[in-house]
Short mmCIF file of C-alpha atoms in Angstrom, two decimals:
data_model
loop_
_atom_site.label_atom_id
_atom_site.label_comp_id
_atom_site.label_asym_id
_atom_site.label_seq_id
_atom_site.Cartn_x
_atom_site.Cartn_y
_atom_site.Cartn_z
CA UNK A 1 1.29 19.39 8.74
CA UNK A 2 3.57 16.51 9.74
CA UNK A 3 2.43 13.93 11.76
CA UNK A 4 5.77 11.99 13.47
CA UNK A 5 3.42 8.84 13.77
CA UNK A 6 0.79 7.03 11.59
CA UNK A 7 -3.02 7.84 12.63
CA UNK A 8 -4.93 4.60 14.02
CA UNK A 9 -7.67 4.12 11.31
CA UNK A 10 -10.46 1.77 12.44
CA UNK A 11 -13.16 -0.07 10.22
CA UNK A 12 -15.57 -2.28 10.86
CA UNK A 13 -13.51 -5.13 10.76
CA UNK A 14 -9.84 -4.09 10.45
CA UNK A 15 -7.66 -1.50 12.44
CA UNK A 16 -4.50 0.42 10.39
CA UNK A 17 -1.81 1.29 12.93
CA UNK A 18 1.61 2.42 12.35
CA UNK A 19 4.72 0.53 12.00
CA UNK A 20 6.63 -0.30 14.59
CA UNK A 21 10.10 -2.59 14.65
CA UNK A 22 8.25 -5.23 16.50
CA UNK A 23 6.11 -5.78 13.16
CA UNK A 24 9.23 -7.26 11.69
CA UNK A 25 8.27 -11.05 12.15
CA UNK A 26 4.84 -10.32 10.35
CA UNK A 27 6.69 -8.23 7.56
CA UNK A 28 9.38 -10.90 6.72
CA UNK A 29 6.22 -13.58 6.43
CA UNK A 30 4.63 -11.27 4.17
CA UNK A 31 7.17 -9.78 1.78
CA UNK A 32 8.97 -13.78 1.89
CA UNK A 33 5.68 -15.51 0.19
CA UNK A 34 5.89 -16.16 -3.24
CA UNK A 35 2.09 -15.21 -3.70
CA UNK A 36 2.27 -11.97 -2.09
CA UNK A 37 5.44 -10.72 -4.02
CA UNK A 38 4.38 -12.42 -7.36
CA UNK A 39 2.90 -9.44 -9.44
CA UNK A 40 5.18 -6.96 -6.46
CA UNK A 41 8.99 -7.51 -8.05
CA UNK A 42 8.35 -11.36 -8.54
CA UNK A 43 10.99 -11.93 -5.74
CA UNK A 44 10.35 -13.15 -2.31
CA UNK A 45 12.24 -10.56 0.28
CA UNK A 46 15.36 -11.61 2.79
CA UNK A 47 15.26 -10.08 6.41
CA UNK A 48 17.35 -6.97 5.77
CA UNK A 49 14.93 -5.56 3.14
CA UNK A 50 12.13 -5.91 5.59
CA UNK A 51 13.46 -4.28 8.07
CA UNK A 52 14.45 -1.67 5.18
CA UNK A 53 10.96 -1.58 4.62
CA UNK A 54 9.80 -1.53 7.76
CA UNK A 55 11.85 1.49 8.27
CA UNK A 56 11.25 3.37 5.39
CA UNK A 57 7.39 3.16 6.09
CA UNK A 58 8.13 4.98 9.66
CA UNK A 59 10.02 7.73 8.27
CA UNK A 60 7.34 8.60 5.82
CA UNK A 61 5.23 9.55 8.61
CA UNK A 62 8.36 11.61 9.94
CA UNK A 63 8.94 13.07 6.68
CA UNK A 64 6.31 13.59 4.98
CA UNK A 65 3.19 13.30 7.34
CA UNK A 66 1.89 10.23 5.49
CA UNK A 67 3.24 7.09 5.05
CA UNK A 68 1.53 3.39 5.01
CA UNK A 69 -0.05 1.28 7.97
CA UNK A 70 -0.26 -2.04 9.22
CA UNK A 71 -3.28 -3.56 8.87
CA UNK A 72 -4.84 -5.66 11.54
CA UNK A 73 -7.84 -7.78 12.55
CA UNK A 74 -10.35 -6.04 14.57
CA UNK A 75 -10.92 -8.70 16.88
CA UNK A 76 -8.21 -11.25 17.11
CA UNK A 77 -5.05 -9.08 16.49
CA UNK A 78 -3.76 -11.00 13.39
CA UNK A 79 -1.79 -9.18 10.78
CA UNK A 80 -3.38 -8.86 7.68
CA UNK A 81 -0.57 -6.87 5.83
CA UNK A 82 0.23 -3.31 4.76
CA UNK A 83 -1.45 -0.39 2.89
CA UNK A 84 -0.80 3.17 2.73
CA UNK A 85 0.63 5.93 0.47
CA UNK A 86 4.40 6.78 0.11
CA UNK A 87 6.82 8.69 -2.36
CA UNK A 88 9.30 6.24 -3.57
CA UNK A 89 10.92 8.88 -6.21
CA UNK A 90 10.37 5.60 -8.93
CA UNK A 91 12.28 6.16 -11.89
CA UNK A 92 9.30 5.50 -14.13
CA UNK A 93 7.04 7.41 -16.79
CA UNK A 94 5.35 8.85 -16.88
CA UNK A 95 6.28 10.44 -13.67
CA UNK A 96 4.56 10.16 -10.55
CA UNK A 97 6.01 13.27 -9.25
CA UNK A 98 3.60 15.11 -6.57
CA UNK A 99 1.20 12.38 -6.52
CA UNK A 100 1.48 10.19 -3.46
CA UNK A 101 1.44 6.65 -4.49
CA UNK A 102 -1.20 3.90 -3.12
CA UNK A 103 -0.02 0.53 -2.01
CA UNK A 104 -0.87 -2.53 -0.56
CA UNK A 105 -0.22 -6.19 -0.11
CA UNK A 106 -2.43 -8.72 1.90
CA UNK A 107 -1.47 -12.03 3.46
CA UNK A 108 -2.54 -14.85 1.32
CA UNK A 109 -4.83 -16.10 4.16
CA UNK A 110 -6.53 -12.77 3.87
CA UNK A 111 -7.25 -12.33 0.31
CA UNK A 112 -10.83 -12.72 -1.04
CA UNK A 113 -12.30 -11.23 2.13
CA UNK A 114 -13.15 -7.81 1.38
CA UNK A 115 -10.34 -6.75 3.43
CA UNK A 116 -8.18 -4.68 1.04
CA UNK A 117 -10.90 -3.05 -0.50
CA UNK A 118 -12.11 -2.05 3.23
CA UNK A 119 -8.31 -0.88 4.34
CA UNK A 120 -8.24 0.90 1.16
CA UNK A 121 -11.43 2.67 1.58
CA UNK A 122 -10.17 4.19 5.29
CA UNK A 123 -6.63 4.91 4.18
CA UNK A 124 -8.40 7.01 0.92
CA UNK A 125 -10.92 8.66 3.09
CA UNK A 126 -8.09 9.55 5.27
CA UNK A 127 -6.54 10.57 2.51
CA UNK A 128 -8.72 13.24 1.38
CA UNK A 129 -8.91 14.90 3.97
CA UNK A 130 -5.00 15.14 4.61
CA UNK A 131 -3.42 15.06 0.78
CA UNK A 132 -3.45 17.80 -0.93
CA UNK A 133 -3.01 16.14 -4.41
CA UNK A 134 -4.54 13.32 -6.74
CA UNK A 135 -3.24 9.92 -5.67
CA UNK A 136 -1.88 7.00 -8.18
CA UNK A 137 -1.00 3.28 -7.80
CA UNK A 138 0.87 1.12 -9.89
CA UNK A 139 -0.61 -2.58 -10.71
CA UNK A 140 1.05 -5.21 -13.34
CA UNK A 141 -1.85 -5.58 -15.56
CA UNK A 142 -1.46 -9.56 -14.56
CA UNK A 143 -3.15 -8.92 -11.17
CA UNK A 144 -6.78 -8.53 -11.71
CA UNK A 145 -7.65 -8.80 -7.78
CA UNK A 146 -5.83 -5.67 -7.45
CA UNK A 147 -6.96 -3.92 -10.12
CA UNK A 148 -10.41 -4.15 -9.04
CA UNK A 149 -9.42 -2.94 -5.93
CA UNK A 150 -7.87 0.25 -7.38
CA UNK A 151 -11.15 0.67 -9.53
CA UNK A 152 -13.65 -0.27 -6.10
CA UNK A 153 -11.62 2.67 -4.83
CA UNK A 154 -12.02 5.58 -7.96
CA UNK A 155 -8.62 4.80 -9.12
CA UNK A 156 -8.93 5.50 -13.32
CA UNK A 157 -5.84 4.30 -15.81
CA UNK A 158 -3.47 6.70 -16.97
CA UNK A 159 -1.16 4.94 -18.86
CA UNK A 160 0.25 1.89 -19.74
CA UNK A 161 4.37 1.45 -19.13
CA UNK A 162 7.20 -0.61 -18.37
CA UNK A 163 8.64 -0.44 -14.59
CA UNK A 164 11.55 -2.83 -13.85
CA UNK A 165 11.44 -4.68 -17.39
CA UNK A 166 7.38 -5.51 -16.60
CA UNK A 167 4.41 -4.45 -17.60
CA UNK A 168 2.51 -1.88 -15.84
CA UNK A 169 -0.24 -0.09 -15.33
CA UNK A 170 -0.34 3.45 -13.99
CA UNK A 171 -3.56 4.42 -12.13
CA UNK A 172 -4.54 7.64 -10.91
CA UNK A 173 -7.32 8.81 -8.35
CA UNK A 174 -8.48 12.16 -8.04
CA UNK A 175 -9.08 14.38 -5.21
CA UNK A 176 -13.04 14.86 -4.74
#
């Protein structure tokens, strides 16, 4: 079943909403930091691919009835970043066809909290109850924070590639 917008997903800290073009501001501070983009394509992002992004993450919804959220604090509003699950047809193997693929990305401010491994939790329990198919993520085997993440949440290693000339790591999650 589609679903033309994201779910609201609450935790005990953190709220995942949908996308919306007035999240641009918060998107171009994320996807701009060095930090957040280092082990994500190494490059800091210019306006127009946010927006891109910002887009692309609505449609999914549209499309294909899942798609990834904003995250925000509970209490004071601030955005935390982005998490969700998408199909971005990569040109990598092995394939990642059928699976949809985990992200996420956390403002620097935010990391060390607990908070991706909480957003992560909600989006996978959501997950499981709307996918109908195992789940994957991919990590550059530099970025340990991450990959504990993917491992908190029952993500296992398939295989070891190369995506965009760098390393990689492909991890998969199955459906309970």
């Amino acid at each position: 079943m589609l679903r033309p917008t994201a779910p609201v997903l609450e935790t005990e800290r953190l709220v995942l909403r949908g996308h919306t073009p007035s999240d641009f501001g918060d998107g171009l501070a994320l996807w701009s930091d060095p930090e957040v983009v280092r082990f994500i394509g190494g490059s800091p992002a210019a306006g127009e691919e946010v927006w891109s992004r910002i887009l692309r993450y609505i449609g999914h919804w549209s499309a294909l009835g899942y798609g990834f959220w904003a995250i925000v604090e509970k209490d004071s509003g601030r955005f935390v970043g982005e998490a969700g699950f998408a199909d971005f047809h990569r040109t990598i193997l092995p394939s990642l066809e059928g699976m949809p693929e985990m992200g996420w990305a956390l403002a620097p401010w935010a990391h060390g909290k607990g908070y991706a491994t909480e957003a992560i939790a909600a989006a996978i329990a959501w997950g499981d109850k709307a996918l109908d198919a195992p789940t994957c993520c991919i990590i550059s085997p530099e970025n340990a924070p991450s990959i504990r993440v993917a491992e908190k949440a029952g993500f296992r290693e398939l295989a070891h590639t190369t995506y965009h000339d760098s390393p990689t790591i492909i991890f998969r999650r199955e459906k309970p």
